[in-house]
Coordinates of C-alpha atoms and ligand atoms in Angstrom, one line a residue:
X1 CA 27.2 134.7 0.5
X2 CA 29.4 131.9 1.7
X3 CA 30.8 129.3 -0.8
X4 CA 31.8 126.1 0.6
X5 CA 34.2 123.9 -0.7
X6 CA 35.8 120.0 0.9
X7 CA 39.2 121.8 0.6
X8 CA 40.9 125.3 0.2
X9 CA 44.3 126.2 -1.4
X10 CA 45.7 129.7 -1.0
X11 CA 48.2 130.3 -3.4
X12 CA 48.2 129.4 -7.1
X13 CA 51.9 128.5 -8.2
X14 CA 52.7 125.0 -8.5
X15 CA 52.6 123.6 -5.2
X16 CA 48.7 125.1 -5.4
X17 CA 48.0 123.3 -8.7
X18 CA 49.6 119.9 -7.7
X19 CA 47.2 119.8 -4.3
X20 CA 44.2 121.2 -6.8
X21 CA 45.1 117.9 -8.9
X22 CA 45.0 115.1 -5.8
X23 CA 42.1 116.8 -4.1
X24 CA 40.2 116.6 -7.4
X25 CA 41.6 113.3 -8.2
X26 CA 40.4 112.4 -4.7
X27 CA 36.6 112.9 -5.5
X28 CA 36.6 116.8 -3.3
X29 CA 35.0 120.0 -4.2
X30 CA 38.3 121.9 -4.1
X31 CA 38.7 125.7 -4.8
X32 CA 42.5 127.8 -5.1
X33 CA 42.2 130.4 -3.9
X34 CA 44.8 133.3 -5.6
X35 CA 45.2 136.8 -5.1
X36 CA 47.2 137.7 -8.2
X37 CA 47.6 135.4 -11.2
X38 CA 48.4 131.6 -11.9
X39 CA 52.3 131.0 -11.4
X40 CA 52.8 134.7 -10.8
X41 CA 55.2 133.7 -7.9
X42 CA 58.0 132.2 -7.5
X43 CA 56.6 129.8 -9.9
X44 CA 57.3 132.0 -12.9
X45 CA 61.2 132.5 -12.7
X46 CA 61.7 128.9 -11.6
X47 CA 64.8 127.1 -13.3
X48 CA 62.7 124.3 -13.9
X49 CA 65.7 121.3 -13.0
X50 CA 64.4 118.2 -12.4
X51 CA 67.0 115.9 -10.5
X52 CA 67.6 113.4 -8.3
X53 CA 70.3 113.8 -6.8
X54 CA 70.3 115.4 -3.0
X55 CA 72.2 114.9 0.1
X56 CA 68.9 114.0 1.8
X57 CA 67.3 110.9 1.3
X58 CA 63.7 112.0 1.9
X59 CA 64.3 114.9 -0.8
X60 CA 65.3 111.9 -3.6
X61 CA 62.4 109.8 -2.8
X62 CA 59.8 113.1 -3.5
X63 CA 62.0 113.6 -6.9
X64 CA 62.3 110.5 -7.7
X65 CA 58.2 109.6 -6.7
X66 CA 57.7 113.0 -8.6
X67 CA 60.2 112.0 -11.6
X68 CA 59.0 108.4 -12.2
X69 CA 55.2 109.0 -11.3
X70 CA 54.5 112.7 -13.0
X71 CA 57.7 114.3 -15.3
X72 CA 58.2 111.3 -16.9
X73 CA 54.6 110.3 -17.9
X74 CA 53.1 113.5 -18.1
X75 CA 50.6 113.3 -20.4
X76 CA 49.2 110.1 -19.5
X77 CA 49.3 110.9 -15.7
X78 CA 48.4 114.2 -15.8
X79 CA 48.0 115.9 -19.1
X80 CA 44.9 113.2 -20.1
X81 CA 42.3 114.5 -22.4
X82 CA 43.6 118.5 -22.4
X83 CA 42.4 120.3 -24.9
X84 CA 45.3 121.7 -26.8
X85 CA 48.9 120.0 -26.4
X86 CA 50.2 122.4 -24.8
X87 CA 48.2 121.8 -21.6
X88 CA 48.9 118.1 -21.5
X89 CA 52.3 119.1 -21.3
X90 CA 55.1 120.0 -18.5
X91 CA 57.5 120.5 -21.1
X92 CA 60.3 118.0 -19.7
X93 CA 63.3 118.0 -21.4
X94 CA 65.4 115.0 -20.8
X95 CA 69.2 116.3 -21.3
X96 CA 70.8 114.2 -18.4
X97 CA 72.0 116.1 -14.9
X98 CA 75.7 116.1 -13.5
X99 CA 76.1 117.4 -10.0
X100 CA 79.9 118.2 -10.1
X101 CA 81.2 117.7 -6.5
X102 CA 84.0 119.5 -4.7
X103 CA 87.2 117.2 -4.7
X104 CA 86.5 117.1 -0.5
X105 CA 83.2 115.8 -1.3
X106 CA 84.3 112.5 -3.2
X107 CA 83.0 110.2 0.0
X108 CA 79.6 112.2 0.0
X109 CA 79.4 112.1 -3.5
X110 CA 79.1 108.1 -3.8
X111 CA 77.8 107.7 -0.3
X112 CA 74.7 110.1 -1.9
X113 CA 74.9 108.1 -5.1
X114 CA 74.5 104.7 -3.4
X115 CA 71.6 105.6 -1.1
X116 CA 70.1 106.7 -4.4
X117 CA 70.8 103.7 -6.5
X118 CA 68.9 101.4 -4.0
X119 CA 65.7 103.9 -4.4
X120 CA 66.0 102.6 -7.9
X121 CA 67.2 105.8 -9.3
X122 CA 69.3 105.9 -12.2
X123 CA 72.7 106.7 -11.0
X124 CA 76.3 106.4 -10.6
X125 CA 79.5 108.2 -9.9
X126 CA 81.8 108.9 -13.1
X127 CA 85.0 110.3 -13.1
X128 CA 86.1 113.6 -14.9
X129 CA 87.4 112.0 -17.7
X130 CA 83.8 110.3 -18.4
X131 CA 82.7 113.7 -18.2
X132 CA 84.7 114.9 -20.8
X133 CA 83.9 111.8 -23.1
X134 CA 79.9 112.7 -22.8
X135 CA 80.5 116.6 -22.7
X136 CA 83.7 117.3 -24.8
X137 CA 83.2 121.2 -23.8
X138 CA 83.2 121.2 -20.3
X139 CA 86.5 121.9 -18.3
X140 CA 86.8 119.1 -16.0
X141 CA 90.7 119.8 -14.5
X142 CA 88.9 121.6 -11.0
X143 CA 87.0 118.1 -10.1
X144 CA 87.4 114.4 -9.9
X145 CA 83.7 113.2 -9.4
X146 CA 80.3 113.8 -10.9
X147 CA 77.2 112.2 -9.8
X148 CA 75.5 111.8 -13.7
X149 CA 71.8 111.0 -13.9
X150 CA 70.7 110.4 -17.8
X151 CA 67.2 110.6 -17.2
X152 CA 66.9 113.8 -15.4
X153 CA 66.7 117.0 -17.2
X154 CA 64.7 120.1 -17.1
X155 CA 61.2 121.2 -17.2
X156 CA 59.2 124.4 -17.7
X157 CA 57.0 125.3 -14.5
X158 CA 54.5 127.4 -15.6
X159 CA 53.0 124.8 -18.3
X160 CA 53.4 122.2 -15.1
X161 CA 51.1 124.3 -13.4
X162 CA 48.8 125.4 -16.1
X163 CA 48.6 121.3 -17.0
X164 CA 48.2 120.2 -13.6
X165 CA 45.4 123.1 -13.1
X166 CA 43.7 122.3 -16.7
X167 CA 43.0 118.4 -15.0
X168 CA 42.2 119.7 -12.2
X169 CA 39.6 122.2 -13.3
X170 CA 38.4 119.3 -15.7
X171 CA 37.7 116.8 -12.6
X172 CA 35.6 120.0 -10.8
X173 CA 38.2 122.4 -9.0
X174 CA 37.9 126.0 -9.4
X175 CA 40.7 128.2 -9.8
X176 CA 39.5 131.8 -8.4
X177 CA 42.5 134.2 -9.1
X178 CA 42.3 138.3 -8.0
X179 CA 40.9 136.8 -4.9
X180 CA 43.4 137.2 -1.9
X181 CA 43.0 135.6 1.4
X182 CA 42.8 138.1 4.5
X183 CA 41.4 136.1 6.9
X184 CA 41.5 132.8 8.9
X185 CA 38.3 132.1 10.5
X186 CA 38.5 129.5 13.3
X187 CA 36.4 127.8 16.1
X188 CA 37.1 125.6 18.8
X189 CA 41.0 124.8 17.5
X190 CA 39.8 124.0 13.9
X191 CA 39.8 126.4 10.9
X192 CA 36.2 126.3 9.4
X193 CA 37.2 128.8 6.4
X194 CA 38.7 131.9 5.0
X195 CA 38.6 135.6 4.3
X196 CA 38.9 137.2 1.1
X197 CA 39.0 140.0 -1.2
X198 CA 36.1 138.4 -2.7
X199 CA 33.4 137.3 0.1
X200 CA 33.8 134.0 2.9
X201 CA 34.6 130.6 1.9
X202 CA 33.9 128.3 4.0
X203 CA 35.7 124.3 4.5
X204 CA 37.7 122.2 7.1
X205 CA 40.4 122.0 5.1
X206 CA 42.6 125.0 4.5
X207 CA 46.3 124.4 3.0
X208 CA 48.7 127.6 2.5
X209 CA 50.8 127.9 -0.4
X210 CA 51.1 130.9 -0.5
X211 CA 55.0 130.5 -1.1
X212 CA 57.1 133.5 0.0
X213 CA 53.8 134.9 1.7
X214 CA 53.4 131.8 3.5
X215 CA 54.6 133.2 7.2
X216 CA 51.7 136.0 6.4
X217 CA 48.7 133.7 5.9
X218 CA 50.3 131.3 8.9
X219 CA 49.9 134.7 10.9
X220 CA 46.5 135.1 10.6
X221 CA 46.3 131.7 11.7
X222 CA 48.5 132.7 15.2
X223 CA 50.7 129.9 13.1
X224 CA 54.6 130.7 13.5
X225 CA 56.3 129.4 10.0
X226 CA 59.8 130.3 9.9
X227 CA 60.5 131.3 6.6
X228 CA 62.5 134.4 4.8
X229 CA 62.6 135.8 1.9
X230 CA 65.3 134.2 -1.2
X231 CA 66.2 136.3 -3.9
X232 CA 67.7 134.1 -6.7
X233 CA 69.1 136.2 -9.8
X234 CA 69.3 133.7 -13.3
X235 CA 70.7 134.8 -16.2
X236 CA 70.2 133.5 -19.7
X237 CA 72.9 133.5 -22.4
X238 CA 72.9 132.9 -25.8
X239 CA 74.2 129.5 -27.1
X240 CA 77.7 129.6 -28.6
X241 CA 77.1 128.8 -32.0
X242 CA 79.9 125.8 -31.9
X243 CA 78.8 124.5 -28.3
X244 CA 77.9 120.9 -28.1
X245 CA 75.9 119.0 -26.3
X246 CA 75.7 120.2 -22.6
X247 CA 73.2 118.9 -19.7
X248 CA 72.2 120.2 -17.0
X249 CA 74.4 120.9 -13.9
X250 CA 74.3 121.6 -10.4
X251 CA 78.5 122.6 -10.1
X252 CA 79.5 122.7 -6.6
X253 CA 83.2 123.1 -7.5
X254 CA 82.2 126.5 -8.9
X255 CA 79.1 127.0 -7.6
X256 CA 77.1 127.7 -9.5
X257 CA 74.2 125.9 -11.7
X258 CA 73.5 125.5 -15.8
X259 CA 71.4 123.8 -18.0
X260 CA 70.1 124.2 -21.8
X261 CA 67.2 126.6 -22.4
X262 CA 66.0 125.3 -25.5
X263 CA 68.2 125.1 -28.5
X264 CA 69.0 128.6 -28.5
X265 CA 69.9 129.7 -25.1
X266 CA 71.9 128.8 -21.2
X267 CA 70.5 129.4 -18.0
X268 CA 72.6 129.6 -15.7
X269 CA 72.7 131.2 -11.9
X270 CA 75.2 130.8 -8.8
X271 CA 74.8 129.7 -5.5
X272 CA 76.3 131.9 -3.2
X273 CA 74.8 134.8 -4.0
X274 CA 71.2 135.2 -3.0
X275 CA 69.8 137.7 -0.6
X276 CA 68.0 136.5 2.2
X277 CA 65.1 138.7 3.9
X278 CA 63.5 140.8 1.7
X279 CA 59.9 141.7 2.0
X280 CA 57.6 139.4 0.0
X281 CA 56.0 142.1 -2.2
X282 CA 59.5 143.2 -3.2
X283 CA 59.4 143.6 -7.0
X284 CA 62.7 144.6 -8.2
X285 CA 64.3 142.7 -11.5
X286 CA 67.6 144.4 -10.9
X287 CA 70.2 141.5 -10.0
X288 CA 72.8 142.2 -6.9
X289 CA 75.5 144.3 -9.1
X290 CA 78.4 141.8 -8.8
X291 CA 76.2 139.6 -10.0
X292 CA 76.6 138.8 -13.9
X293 CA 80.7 139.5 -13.6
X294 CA 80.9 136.8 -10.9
X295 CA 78.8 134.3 -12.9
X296 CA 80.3 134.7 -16.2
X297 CA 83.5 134.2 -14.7
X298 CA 81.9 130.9 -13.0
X299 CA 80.8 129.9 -16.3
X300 CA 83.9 130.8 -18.3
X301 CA 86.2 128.5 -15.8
X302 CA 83.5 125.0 -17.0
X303 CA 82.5 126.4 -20.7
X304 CA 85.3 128.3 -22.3
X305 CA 83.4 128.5 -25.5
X306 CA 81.1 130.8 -23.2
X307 CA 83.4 133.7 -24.2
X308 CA 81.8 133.4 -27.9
X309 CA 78.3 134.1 -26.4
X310 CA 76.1 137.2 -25.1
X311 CA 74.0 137.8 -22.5
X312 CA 70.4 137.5 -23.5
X313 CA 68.4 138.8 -20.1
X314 CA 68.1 138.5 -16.6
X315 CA 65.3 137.8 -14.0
X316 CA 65.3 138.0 -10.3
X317 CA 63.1 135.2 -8.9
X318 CA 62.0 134.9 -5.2
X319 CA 60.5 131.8 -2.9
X320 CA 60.8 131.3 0.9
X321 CA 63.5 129.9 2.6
X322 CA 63.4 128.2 5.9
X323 CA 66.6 128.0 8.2
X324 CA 67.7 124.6 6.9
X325 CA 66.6 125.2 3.4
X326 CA 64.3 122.1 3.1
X327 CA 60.5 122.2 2.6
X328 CA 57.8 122.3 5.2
X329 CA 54.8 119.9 4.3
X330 CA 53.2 119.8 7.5
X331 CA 49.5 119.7 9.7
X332 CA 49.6 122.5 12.4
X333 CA 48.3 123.0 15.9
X334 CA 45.2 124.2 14.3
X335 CA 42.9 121.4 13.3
X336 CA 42.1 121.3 9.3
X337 CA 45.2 124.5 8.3
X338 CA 48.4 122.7 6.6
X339 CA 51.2 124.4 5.1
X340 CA 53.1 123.5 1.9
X341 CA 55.6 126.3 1.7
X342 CA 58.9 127.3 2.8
X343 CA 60.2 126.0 -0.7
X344 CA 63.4 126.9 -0.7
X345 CA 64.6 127.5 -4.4
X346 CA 64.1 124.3 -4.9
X347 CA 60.2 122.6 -4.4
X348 CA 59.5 122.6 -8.1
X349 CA 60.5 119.2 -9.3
X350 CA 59.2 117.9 -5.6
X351 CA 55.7 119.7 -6.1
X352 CA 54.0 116.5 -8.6
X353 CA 55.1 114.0 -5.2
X354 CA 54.6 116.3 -2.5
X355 CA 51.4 117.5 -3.2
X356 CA 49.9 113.8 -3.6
X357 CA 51.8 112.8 0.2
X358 CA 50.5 115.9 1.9
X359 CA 47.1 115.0 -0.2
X360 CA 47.3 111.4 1.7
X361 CA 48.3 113.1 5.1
X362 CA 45.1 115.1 5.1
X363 CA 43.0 112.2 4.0
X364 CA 44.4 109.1 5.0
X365 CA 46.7 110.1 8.4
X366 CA 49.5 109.3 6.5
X367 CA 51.7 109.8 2.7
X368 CA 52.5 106.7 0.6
X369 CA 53.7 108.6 -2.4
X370 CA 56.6 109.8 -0.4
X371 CA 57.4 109.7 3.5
X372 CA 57.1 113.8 4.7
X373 CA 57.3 113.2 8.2
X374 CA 60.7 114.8 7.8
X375 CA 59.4 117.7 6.4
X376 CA 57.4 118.9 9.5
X377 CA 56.6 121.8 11.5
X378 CA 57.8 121.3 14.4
X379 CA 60.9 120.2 13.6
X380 CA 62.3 123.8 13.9
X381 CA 61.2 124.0 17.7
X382 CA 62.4 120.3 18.3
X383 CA 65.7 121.4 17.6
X384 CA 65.8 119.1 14.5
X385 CA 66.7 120.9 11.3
X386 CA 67.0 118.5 8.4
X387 CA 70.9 117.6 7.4
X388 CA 71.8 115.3 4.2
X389 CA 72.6 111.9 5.6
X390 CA 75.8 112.9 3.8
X391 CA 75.5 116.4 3.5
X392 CA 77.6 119.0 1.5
X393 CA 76.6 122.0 3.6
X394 CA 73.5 124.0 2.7
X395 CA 72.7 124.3 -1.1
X396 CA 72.5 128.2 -1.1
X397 CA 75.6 130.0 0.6
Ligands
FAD401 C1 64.7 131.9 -9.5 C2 64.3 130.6 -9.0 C3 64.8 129.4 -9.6 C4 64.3 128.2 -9.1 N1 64.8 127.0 -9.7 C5 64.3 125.8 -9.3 C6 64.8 124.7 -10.0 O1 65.7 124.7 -10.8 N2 64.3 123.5 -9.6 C7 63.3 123.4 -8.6 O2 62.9 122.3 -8.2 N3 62.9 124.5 -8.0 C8 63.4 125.7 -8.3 N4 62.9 126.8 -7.7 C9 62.0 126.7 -6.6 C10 60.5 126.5 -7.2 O3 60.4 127.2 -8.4 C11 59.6 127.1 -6.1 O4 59.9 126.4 -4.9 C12 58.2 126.8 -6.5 O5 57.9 127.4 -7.8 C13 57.3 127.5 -5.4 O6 55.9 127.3 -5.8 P1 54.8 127.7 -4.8 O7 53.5 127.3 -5.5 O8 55.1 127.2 -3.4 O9 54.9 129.3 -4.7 P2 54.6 130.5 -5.7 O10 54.9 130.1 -7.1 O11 55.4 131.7 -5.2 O12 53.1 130.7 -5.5 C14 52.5 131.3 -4.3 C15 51.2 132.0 -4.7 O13 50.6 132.4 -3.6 C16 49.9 133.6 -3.9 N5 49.5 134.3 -2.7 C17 50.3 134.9 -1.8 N6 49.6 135.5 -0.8 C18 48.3 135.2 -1.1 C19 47.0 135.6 -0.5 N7 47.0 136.3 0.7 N8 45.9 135.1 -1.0 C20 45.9 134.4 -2.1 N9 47.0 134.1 -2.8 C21 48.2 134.5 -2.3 C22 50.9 134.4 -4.7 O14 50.3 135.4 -5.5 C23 51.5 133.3 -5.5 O15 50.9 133.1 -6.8 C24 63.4 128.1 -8.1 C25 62.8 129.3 -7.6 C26 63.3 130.5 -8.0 C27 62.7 131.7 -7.5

């Protein structure tokens, strides 16, 4: 028998649960549709950094919208009447964010930092030496600049989702996991519903986030999405018992990124070392094999102290990339199918913000939370690839 729902969602990660949320809050039936588990993607290795700072203006206002309107107030916006508090909870940690630039970048740097003040964010552009006055154990002798934001941090994606679906489930959606989508069924240039493991479901609104899948649901769709495969390795290292207080870093002078994990632990990954085109099913949780040497040789250069530690485990996390690295939120040709996907290794602090705009775009003809004309379709066959009004070349090399 054929269910019918206002809106579908295939994919349950957190892009998935943030739409589930604004449908729901929105007054539709809405169901998500997943073949696996909640947050079995990309979604469960996620980093979890939640900053401001970017090099394109349309990626700070979805932070910021996402920061100041979701991560922030959490449990009043979101978490509400959840039943244990763990499920009214994203689990953001406020530790402050420094994104260390190259001494080339110093013009970008406050160019970034000023477009980002006058959004209102909380900002500015302090010198090494103020580095080393918050964060007595970083080496600061390789840069002149950081951006520092005190009110970003971290948070912990998988509660996000399981919060954001908890609400949603409470205002009527339905999470349907071991249920995967194999089929687009279409008429007269609209999508009137989908194919699954488990039976038709029928609605005029279809939305794939299916993350690093996403180019295979567009397919059945006749949908071109241009979008790869990004292997990310992270590590996590025990705490040096004499560290101090660190925050979190994006640290383009050594490229690489950090942050606390919890009281006892580092994350920390690069950025020039993830593979690019591997199938989507791949599996593996072996890391590329120069990868820990390189990376603790990264770290070693900002955290001596680092040499006191261990390494505590690996994971290798995958998302879909798209050839300019930003995020496609997007209608398509085909009346009713949208596409949230194409990620990037980075959609997890945008996914409270861009989830509610692409909500609006469905519903209203246009976003207010944020502005994601940028991020659409067809800008790969325009010819016009996003680039940071002051960029620093592509986050991932
Ligand atoms: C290692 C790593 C570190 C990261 N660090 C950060 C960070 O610090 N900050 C940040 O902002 N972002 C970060 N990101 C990016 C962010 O985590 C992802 O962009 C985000 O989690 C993607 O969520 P998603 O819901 O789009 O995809 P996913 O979480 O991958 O979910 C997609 C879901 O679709 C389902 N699916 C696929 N095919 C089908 C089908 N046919 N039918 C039904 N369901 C299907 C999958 O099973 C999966 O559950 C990181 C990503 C990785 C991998």
């Amino acid at each position: 028998m054929t269910q019918t729902y206002d809106a579908l969602v295939i994919g349950a990660g957190v892009m998935g649960a943030s739409l589930a949320f604004h449908f729901a809050e929105r007054g539709l039936k809405v169901a998500v549709l997943e073949r696996n588990v909640v947050a079995g993607g990309a979604t469960a290795h996620s980093s979890g950094l939640v900053r401001m700072h970017y090099d394109l203006a349309a990626e700070s206002r979805l932070t910021f919208a996402s920061y100041q309107n979701y991560f922030s107030v959490w449990k009043e916006r979101v978490g509400g009447n959840a039943s244990t508090s763990l499920s009214a909870s994203c689990g953001f940690q406020r530790t402050g964010f420094l994104q260390i630039a190259k001494r080339e970048h110093e013009d970008r740097l406050r160019g970034n930092v000023e477009n980002q003040k006058r959004m209102g964010i909380n900002t500015s552009v302090i010198s090494a030496d103020e580095v080393k006055r918050l964060f007595p154990d970083l080496m600061t002798d390789d840069f002149d600049y950081a951006a520092y934001e005190p009110d970003s941090g971290y948070a912990d994606a998988t509660l996000t989702t399981n919060s954001f679906f908890e609400s949603a489930k409470r205002m009527g959606a339905e999470l349907i996991q071991n249920c995967e989508a194999t089929s687009v069924r279409q008429s007269g240039g609209k999508i009137i519903g989908v194919g699954t493991s488990r039976g038709e479901f029928s609605s005029p609104i279809v939305v794939n986030a299916a993350g690093r899948w996403a180019k295979r649901i567009a397919a059945l769709a006749d949908v071109e999405v241009p979008l790869v495969t990004w292997t990310h390795d992270v590590a996590f290292l025990h705490r040096p018992p004499s560290l101090g207080k660190i925050p979190a870093v994006i640290d383009d002078a050594i490229t690489c990124y950090f942050r606390p994990e919890g009281a006892a632990l580092i994350l920390a990954a690069g950025e020039d070392q993830s593979l690019r085109g591997e199938t989507p099913d791949a599996e593996s949780q072996t890391p590329a094999p120069n990868f820990l040497d390189t990376l603790i040789e990264q770290m070693m250069r900002r955290i001596p102290k680092i040499g006191e530690s261990g390494l505590h485990s690996v994971h290798v996390g995958r998302d879909g990339i798209t050839p300019d690295q930003r995020a496609i939120y997007s209608a398509t040709d085909l009346g009713g199918f949208y596409l949230a996907c194409g990620l990037s290794g980075t959609g997890f602090k945008t996914s409270p913000a861009a989830g509610a705009s692409l909500v609006e775009l469905i519903l209203d003809g246009e976003s207010k939370t944020a502005d994601i004309a940028p991020f659409r379709l067809s800008r790969f066959a325009e010819g016009k690839l996003l680039e940071g009004e002051y960029g620093y070349g592509q986050l991932w090399k």
